[in-house]
Every structure is written in structure tokens, then in C-alpha cells.
CSV table of C-alpha atoms in Angstrom, one decimal:
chain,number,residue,atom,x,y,z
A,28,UNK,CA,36.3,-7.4,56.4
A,29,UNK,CA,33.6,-4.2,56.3
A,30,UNK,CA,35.4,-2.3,54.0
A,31,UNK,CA,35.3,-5.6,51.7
A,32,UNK,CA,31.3,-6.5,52.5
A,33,UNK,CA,31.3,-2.5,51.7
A,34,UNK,CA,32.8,-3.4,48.4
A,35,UNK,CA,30.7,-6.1,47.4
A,36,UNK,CA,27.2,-4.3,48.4
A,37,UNK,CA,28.3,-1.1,46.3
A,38,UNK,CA,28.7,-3.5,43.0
A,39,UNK,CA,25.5,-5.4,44.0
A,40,UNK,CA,23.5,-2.0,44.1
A,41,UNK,CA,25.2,-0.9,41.0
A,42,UNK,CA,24.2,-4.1,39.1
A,43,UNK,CA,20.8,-3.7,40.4
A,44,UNK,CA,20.8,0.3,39.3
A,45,UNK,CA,21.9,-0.5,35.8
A,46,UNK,CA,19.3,-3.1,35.6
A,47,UNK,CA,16.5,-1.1,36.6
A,48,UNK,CA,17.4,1.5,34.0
A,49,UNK,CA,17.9,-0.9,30.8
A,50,UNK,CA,14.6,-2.2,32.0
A,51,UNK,CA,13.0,1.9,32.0
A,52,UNK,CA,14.8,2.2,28.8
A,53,UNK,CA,13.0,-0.7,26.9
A,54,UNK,CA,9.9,0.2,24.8
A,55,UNK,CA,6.3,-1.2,26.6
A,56,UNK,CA,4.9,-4.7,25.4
A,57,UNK,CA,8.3,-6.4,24.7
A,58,UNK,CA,11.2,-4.2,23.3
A,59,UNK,CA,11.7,-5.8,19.8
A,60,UNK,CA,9.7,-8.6,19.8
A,61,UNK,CA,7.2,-6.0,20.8
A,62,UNK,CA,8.1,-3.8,17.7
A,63,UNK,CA,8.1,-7.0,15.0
A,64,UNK,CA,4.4,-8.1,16.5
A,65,UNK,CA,3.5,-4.3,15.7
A,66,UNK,CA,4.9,-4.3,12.2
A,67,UNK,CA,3.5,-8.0,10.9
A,68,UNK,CA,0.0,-6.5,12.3
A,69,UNK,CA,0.3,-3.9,9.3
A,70,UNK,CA,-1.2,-4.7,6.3
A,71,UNK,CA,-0.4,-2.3,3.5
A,72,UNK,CA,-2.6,-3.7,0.7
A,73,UNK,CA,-4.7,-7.5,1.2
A,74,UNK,CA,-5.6,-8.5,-2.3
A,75,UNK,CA,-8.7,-10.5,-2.5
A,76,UNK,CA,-9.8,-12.3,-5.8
A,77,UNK,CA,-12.9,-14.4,-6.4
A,78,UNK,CA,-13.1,-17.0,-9.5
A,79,UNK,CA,-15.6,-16.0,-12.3
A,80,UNK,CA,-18.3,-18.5,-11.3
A,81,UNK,CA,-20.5,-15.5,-12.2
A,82,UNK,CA,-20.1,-12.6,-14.7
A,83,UNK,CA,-17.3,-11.0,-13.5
A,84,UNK,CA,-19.1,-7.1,-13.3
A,85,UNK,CA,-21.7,-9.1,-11.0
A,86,UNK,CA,-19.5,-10.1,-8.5
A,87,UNK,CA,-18.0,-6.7,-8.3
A,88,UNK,CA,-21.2,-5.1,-8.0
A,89,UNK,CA,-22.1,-7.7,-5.4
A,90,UNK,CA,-19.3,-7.8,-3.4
A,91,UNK,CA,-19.1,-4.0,-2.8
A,92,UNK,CA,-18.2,-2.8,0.4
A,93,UNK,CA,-16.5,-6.3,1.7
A,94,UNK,CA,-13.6,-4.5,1.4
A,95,UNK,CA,-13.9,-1.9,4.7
A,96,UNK,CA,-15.6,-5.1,6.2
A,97,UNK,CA,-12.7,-6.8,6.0
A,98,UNK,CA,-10.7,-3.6,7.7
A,99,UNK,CA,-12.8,-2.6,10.4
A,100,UNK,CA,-13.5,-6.8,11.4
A,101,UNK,CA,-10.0,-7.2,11.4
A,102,UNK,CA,-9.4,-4.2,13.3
A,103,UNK,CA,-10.9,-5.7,16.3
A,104,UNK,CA,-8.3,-8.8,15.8
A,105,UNK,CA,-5.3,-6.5,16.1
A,106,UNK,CA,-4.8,-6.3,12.1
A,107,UNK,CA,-4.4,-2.7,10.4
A,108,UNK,CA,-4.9,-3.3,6.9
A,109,UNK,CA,-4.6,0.4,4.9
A,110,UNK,CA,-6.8,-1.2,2.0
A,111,UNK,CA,-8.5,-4.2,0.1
A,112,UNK,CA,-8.0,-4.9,-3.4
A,113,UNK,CA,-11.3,-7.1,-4.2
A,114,UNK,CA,-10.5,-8.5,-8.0
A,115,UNK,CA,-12.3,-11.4,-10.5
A,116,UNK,CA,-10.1,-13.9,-12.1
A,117,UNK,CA,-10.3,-14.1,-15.3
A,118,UNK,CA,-10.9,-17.7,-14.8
A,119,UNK,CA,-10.3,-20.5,-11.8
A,120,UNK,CA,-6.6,-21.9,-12.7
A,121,UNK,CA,-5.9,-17.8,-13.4
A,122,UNK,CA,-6.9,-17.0,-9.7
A,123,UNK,CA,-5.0,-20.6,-8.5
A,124,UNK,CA,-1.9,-19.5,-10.2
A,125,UNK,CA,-2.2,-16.0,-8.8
A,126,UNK,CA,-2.4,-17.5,-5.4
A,127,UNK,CA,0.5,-19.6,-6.1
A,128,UNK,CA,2.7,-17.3,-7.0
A,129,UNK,CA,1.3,-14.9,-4.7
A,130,UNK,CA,0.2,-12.0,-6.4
A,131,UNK,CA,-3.2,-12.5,-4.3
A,132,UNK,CA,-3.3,-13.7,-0.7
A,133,UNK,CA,-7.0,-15.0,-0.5
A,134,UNK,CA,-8.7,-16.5,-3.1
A,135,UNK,CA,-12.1,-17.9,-3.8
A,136,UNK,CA,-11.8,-21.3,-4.7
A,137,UNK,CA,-14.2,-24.2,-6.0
A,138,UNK,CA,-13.1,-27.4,-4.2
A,139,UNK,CA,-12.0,-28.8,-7.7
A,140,UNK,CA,-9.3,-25.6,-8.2
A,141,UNK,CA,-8.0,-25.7,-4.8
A,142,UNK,CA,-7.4,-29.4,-5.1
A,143,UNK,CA,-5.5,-28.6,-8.0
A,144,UNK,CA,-3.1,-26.1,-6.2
A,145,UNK,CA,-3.1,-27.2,-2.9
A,146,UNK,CA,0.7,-27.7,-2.9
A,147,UNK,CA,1.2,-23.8,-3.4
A,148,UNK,CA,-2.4,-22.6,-1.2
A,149,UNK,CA,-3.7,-23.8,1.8
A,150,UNK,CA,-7.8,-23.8,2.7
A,151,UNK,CA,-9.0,-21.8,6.1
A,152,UNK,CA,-13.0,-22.1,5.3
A,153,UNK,CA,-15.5,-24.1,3.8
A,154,UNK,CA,-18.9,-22.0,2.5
A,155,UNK,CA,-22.2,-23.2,3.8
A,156,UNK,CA,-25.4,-22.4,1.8
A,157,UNK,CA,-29.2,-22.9,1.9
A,158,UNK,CA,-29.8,-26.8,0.2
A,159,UNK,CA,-31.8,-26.9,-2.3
A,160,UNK,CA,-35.4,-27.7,-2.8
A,161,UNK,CA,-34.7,-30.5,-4.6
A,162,UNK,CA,-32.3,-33.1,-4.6
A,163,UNK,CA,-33.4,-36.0,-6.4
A,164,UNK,CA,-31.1,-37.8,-8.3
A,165,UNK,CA,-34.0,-38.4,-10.8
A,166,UNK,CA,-32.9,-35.6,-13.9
A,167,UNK,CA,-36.6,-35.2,-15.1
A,168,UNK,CA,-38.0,-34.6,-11.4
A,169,UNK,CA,-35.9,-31.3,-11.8
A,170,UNK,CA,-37.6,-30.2,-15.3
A,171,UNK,CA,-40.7,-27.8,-15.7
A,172,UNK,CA,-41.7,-24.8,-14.1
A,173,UNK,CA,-43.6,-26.7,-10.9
A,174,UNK,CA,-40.5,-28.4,-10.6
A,175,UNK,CA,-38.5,-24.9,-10.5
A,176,UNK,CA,-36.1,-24.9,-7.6
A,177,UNK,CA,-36.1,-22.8,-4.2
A,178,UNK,CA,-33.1,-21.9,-2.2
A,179,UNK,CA,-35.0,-22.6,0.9
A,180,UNK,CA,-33.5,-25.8,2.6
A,181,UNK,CA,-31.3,-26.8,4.8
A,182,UNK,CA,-27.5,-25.6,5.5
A,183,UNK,CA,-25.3,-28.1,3.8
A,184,UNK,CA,-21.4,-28.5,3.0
A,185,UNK,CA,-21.9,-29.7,-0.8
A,186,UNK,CA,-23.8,-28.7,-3.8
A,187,UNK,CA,-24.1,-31.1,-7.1
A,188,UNK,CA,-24.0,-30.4,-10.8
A,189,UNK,CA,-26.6,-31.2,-13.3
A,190,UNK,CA,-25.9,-31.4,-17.2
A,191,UNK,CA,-28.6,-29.3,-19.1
A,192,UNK,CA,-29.7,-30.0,-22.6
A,193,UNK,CA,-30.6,-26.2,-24.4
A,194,UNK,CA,-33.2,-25.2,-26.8
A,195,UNK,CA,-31.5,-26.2,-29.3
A,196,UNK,CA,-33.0,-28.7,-32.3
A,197,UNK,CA,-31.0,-31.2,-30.9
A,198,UNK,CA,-31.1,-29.9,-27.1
A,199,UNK,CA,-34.7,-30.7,-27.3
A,200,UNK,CA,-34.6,-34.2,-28.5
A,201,UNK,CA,-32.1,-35.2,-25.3
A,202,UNK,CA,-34.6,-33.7,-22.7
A,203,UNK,CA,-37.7,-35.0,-24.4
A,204,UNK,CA,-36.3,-38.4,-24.1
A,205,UNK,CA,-34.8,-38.1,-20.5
A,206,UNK,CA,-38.6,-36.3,-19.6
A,207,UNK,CA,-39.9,-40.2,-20.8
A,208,UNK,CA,-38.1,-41.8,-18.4
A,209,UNK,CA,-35.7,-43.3,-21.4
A,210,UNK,CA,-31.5,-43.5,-20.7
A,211,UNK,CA,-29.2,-41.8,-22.7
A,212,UNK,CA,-26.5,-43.7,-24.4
A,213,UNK,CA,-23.3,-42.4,-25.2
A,214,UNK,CA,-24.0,-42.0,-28.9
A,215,UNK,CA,-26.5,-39.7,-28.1
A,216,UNK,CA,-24.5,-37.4,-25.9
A,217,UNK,CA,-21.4,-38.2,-28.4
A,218,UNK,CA,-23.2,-36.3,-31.5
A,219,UNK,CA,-24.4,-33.6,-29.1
A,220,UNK,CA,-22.1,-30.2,-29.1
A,221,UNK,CA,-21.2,-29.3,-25.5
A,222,UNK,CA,-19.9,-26.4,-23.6
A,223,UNK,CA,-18.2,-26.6,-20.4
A,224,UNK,CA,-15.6,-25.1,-17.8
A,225,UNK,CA,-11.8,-24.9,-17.1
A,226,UNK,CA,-10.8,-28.5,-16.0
A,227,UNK,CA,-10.1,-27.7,-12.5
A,228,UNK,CA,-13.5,-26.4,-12.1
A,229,UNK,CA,-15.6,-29.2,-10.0
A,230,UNK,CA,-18.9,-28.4,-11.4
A,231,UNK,CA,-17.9,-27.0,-14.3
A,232,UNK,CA,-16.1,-30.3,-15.6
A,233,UNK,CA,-14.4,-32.7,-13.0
A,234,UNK,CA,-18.3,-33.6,-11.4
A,235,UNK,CA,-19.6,-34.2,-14.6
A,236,UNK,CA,-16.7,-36.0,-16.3
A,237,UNK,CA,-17.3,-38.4,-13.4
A,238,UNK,CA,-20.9,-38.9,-13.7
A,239,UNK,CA,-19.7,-39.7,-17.4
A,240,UNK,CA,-17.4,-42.2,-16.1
A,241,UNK,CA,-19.8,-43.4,-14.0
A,242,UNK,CA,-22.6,-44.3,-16.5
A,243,UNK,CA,-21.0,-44.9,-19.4
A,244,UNK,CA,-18.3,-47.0,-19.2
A,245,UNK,CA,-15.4,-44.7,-18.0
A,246,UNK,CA,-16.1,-42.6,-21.0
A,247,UNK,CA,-14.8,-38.4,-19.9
A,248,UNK,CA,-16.2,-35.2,-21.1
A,249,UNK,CA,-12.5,-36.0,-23.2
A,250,UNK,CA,-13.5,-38.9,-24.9
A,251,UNK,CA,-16.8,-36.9,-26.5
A,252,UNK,CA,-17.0,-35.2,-30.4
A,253,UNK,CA,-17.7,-31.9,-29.8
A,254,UNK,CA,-16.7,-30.5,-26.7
A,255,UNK,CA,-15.6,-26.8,-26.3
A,256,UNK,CA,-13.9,-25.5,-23.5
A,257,UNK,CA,-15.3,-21.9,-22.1
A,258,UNK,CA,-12.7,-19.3,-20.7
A,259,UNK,CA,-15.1,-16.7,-19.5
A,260,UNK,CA,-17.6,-18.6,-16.8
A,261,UNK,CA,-20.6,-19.7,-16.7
A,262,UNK,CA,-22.4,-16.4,-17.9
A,263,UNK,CA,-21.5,-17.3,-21.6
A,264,UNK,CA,-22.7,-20.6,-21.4
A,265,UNK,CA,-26.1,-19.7,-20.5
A,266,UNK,CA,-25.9,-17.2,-23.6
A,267,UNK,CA,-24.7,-19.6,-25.9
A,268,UNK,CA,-27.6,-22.2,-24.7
A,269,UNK,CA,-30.2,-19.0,-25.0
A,270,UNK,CA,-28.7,-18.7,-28.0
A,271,UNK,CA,-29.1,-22.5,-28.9
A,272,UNK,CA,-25.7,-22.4,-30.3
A,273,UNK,CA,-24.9,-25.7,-28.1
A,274,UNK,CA,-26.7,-28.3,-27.3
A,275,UNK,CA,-25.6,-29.4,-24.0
A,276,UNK,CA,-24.1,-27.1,-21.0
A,277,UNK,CA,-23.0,-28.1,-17.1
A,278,UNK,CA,-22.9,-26.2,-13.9
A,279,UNK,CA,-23.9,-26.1,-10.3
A,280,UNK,CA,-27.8,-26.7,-9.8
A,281,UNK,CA,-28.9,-23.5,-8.7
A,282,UNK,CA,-27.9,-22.2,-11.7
A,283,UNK,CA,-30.9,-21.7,-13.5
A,284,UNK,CA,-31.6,-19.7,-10.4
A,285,UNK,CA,-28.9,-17.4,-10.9
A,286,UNK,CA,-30.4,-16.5,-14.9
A,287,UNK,CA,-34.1,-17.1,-14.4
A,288,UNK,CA,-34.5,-13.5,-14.8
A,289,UNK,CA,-32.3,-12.7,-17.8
A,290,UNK,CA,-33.4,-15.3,-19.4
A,291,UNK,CA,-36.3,-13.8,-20.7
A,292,UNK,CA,-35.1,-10.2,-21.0
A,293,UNK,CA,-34.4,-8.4,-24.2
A,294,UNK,CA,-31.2,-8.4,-25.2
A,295,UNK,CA,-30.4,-5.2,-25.0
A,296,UNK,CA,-31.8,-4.8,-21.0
A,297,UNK,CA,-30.3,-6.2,-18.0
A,298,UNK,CA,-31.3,-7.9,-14.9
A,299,UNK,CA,-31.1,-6.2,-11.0
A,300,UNK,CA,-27.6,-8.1,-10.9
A,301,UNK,CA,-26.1,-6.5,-14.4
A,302,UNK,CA,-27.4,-9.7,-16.2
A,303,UNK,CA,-27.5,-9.3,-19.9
A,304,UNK,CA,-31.2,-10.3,-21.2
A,305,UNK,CA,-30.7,-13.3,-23.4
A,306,UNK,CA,-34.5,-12.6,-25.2
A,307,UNK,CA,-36.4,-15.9,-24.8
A,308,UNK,CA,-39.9,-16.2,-24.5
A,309,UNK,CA,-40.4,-19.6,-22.4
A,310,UNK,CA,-39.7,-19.9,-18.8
A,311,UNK,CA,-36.0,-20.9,-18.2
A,312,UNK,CA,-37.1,-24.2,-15.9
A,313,UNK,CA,-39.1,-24.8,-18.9
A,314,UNK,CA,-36.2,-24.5,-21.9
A,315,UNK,CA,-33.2,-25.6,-20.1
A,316,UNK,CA,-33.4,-29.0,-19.0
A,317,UNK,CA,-32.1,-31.5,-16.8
A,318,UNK,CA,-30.4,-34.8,-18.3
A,319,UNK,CA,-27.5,-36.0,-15.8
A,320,UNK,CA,-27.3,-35.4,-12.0
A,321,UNK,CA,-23.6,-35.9,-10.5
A,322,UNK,CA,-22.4,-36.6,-7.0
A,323,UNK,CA,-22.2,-34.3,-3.9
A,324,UNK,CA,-19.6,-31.7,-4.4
A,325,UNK,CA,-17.7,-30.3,-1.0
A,326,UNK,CA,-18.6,-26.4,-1.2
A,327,UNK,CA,-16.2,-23.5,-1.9
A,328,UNK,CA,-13.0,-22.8,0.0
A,329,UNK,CA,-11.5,-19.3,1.0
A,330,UNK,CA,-7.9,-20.4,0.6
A,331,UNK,CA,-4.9,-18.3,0.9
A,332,UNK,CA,-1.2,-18.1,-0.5
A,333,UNK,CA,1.7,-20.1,1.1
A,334,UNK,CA,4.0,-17.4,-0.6
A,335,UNK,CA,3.7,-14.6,1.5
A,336,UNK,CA,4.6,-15.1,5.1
A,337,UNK,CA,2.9,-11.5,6.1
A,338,UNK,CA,-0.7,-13.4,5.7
A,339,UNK,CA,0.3,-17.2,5.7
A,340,UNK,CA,0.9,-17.5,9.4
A,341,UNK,CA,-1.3,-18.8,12.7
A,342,UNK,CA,-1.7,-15.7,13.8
A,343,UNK,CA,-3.3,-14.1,10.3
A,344,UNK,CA,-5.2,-17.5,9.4
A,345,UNK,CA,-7.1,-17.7,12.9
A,346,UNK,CA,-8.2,-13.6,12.5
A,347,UNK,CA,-9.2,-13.9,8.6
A,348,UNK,CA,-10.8,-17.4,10.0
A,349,UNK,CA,-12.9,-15.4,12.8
A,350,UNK,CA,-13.6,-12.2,10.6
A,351,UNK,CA,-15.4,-13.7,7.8
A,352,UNK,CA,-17.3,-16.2,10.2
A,353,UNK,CA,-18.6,-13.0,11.8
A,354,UNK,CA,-19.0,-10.8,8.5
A,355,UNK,CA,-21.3,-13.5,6.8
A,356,UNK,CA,-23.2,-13.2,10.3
A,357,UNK,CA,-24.2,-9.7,9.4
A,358,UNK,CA,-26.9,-8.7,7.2
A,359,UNK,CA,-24.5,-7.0,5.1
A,360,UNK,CA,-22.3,-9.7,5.3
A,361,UNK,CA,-24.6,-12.2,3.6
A,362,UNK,CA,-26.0,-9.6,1.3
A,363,UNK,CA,-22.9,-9.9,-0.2
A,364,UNK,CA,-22.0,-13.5,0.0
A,365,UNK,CA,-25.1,-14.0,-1.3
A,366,UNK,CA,-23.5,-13.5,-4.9
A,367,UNK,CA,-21.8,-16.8,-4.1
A,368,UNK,CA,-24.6,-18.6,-2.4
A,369,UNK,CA,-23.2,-18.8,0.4
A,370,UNK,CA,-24.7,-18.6,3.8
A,371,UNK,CA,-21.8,-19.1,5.9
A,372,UNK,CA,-18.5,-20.2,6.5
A,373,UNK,CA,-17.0,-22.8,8.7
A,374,UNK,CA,-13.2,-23.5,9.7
A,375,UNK,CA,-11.8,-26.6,7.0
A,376,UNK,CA,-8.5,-28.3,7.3
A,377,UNK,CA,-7.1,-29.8,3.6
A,378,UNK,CA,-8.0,-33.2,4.8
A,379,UNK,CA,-11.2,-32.1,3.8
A,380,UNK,CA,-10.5,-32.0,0.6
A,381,UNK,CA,-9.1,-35.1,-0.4
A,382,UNK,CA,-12.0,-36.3,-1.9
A,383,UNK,CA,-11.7,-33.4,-3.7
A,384,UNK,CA,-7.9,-34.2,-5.1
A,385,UNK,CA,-9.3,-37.9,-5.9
A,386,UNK,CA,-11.9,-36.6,-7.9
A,387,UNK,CA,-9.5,-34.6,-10.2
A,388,UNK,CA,-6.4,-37.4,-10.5
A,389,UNK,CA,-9.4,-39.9,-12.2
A,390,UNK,CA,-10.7,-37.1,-14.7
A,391,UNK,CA,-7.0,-36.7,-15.6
């Protein structure tokens, strides 16, 4: 009986020894679960690309510097990221495809574009800005230069578009009636030539083909004479209206804003944002004004690619989510969101954009 309890106690300590040194022999923090957590924390490249809402050499210029923001913020989350590629889409379904497909992992987005690729992209912030001065549904309470608009309200999720008439011949018989107090009808916006966006962009074309719909009958930006569609932003419409070579032009309010300055440049100077002077000689509150007001849009997402598991997982989304809440809490931070408007960001589900997606299916 001892030498078999001997037996038994020599295989137990042997079980126990061999144990103890599998255990000495696996690496700190986990072994290989340890080693994967270590590898999917390495970021070679994150591309980052931001829609041309803006000339695209203005958003560059702004935006310089987010890039070893981004690295050291999400340092302190447990994410080595070697470098940041910061990029301008050449327009907004160009930066929705590329974050389809993946070619980008964040992306810029206006609430219209994301809508449209929601399937392939997924939202992790909504932007915040300053409101507006004015809000006033009223198109001529937004025309003149005492009228000229201040970012200095208050923070709010949604920004609307307003449809412009130019300095054109013709430009200036739509705001002189709207400036009266008299409607529009549809024959006068029909013979009118206008410019607008991509048709995923929300201020650009879906918010205004609804306020079309809206007041005239169900009539779209479609159903007009002479509408041509603009590849290269907002930036050459405002040229083209300085240029009276349209008469009507849409995009988000605080546009006139973002080219009071160039405006009346020369046109062979720029602006302190890389601006081109467009060479006018009258305030641009005064030349470019207000005939149509539309709805509340929900404000910009940062939405990232479903195609690349490296960024497209709990653990990335909840970091990025956190580091550009506390980036755009710096004063270099929103220095350089600033380009966008935007004042901060806040955590959005896609539920928040349904609206959104309702918006675009009726301007189909």
C-alpha cells in the first residue's frame, strides 16, 4: 500500500511540475490571444478622407497636423498607428465609394452621402457646431448686410440649406421679388439656370429638392429646365455666381460665411484660407441672396468602412469614438475642425439617420 500511495504522489508532483513550467513558458498578458491583441493594436497606415464641401487645397491646409493628433490620442487608447494619410475626395459619392470598398477607413460624411452607403459604412459621430445667428424661415430676413449672419449661437445637431439667387440679370429679379415679400412660382425658378451638388449631398441637392417638393407641388430640382450638376464642390459654385454665370446656387447657410472674404478679392489674390478672389465690388450678404429656406438637416457624420475588420471592430470604434471627442476639445483640435464648422462631436448610432435615408428615397 506505501509503495503504491508513493506511486500516485510522484505522478501528482510530476503533473503539477510540468504544469508550473508550461505556465513559466507562456508569454505575459495571455500567450496567443495576448500576441493577436498586440498585432490588431498596430496600425500600419489609417487613411482618412474628408468630402470636398470646401476647396479641396483648403481643407488640406486646414486640417494640417490632425494626422499626429490622431497618433499620439490614440496612443493613449492602446492603438500604434505608424501614420495618417489625410485625403479630399474628389467629390461625396467618390469618398462613399472609397469607404465602401475600403480603400479609406474613416470618412467625412454629410448625412445625405452616408445615408446613401450606409449598407457598406457605418456612422461612430455626429458633428456639433455653433447655430447660427439667424434661423428664420423667412428668405428675405436673411438678405442684406445687417442681416449678415454670425456663428455665435448655440450648439446644435442640424444645419439647413438656403437657395441663393446670384448677380446675375436674372439672379436679381428672383431676390428683388422674394426681398417684397412676393412667392415664387415654379415658372420663375423653371426659366432660372441653376447649379447644384452631387445628389447624395443633403445640402447640396436632397434638402433643396425637398423644399421644392414641398412648395411646389412635388416638383424636384429634376423636374426644372436648366439644372447643371457641379463635380468639384461648392467653391465653383460660388465662382460661377460671382461670375453671374448662373442664376440660382444652393448650399448650407453659413456659406456666405465661408466666401465673404473672397468675394470681394481680385482675382488673381487669395483669401487667409487659399480662397481665390472672385473680384466683386458689393458686399457678398448684399449680392447673393436668399430665396428658399429648407428643413433642418442632421449634421455631418465621421463614418468608417465595414470592409476592413482591422478598424471596423468594438474595440477600434470606441478609441476613434473617444479620440476625436477629446481632439475637438483642444484648441488645436477645433482650430482645425473649424474648416468643417464643427465644434464637436458626439457618439451617433445609424438610427440617427433614418430621417436621413427617408429624405433621399423621396428625391429619388
Amino acid at each position: 500500500m506505501k509503495k503504491k500511495l508513493i506511486a500516485v504522489l510522484l505522478v501528482v508532483v510530476l503533473v503539477l511540475t510540468a504544469t508550473a513550467c508550461a505556465k513559466s513558458e507562456t508569454p505575459s498578458g495571455g500567450g496567443t490571444d495576448a500576441g493577436t491583441d498586440a498585432e490588431a493594436q498596430h496600425i500600419e497606415t489609417l487613411k482618412i478622407e474628408f468630402v470636398p464641401s470646401k476647396d479641396a487645397d483648403v481643407i488640406i491646409t486646414g486640417t494640417k497636423g490632425l494626422d499626429k493628433l490622431i497618433i499620439d490620442t490614440m496612443a493613449t487608447k492602446g492603438y500604434t498607428i505608424d501614420a495618417v494619410e489625410v485625403t479630399v475626395g474628389t467629390n461625396y459619392d467618390a469618398t462613399g465609394e472609397a469607404l465602401s470598398a475600403g480603400s479609406i477607413d474613416l470618412g467625412w460624411l454629410p448625412g445625405g452621402t452616408y445615408a446613401l452607403f450606409s449598407d457598406e459604412v457605418d456612422v461612430i459621430l455626429t458633428a456639433t457646431r455653433n447655430g447660427l445667428s439667424n434661423d428664420s424661415t423667412n428668405p428675405a430676413d436673411w438678405n442684406g448686410s445687417d442681416n449678415a449672419t454670425k456663428k455665435d449661437g448655440p450648439q446644435v445637431t442640424f444645419y439647413r440649406a438656403l437657395i441663393y439667387a446670384t448677380p446675375s440679370e436674372y439672379g436679381k429679379e428672383l431676390a428683388a421679388k422674394v426681398n417684397a415679400g412676393e412667392a415664387l412660382t415654379w415658372e420663375d425658378l423653371d426659366k432660372a439656370t441653376w447649379e447644384v451638388q452631387k445628389t447624395s449631398s443633403s445640402a447640396g441637392y436632397i434638402y433643396p429638392t425637398m423644399w421644392l417638393m414641398e412648395n411646389y407641388d412635388g416638383k424636384k430640382l429634376s423636374d426644372l429646365s436648366n439644372v447643371k450638376p457641379l463635380d468639384s464642390g461648392y467653391g465653383t459654385a460660388f465662382a460661377d455666381a460671382a461670375a453671374e454665370q448662373c442664376d440660382i446656387i444652393v448650399c448650407y447657410a453659413d456659406g456666405r460665411n465661408d466666401y465673404e472674404d473672397a468675394w470681394m478679392l481680385p482675382v488673381d489674390q487669395k483669401d487667409a484660407t487659399e480662397k481665390q478672389g472672385m473680384g466683386r465690388e458689393e458686399p457678398i450678404w448684399d449680392e447673393l441672396n436668399v430665396i428658399g429656406v429648407t428643413e433642418g438637416i442632421y449634421n455631418d457624420t465621421v463614418a468608417i468602412t465595414k470592409a476592413n475588420e482591422n478598424v471596423y471592430n468594438p474595440e477600434f470604434i470606441a478609441a476613434m469614438q473617444d479620440a476625436l471627442i477629446e481632439i475637438i476639445g483642444t484648441p488645436e483640435g477645433a482650430a482645425i475642425f473649424d474648416v468643417y464648422s464643427h465644434t464637436g462631436y458626439a457618439k451617433a448610432t445609424d438610427a440617427d439617420y433614418d430621417g436621413a435615408r427617408k429624405a433621399l428615397e423621396a428625391t429619388k
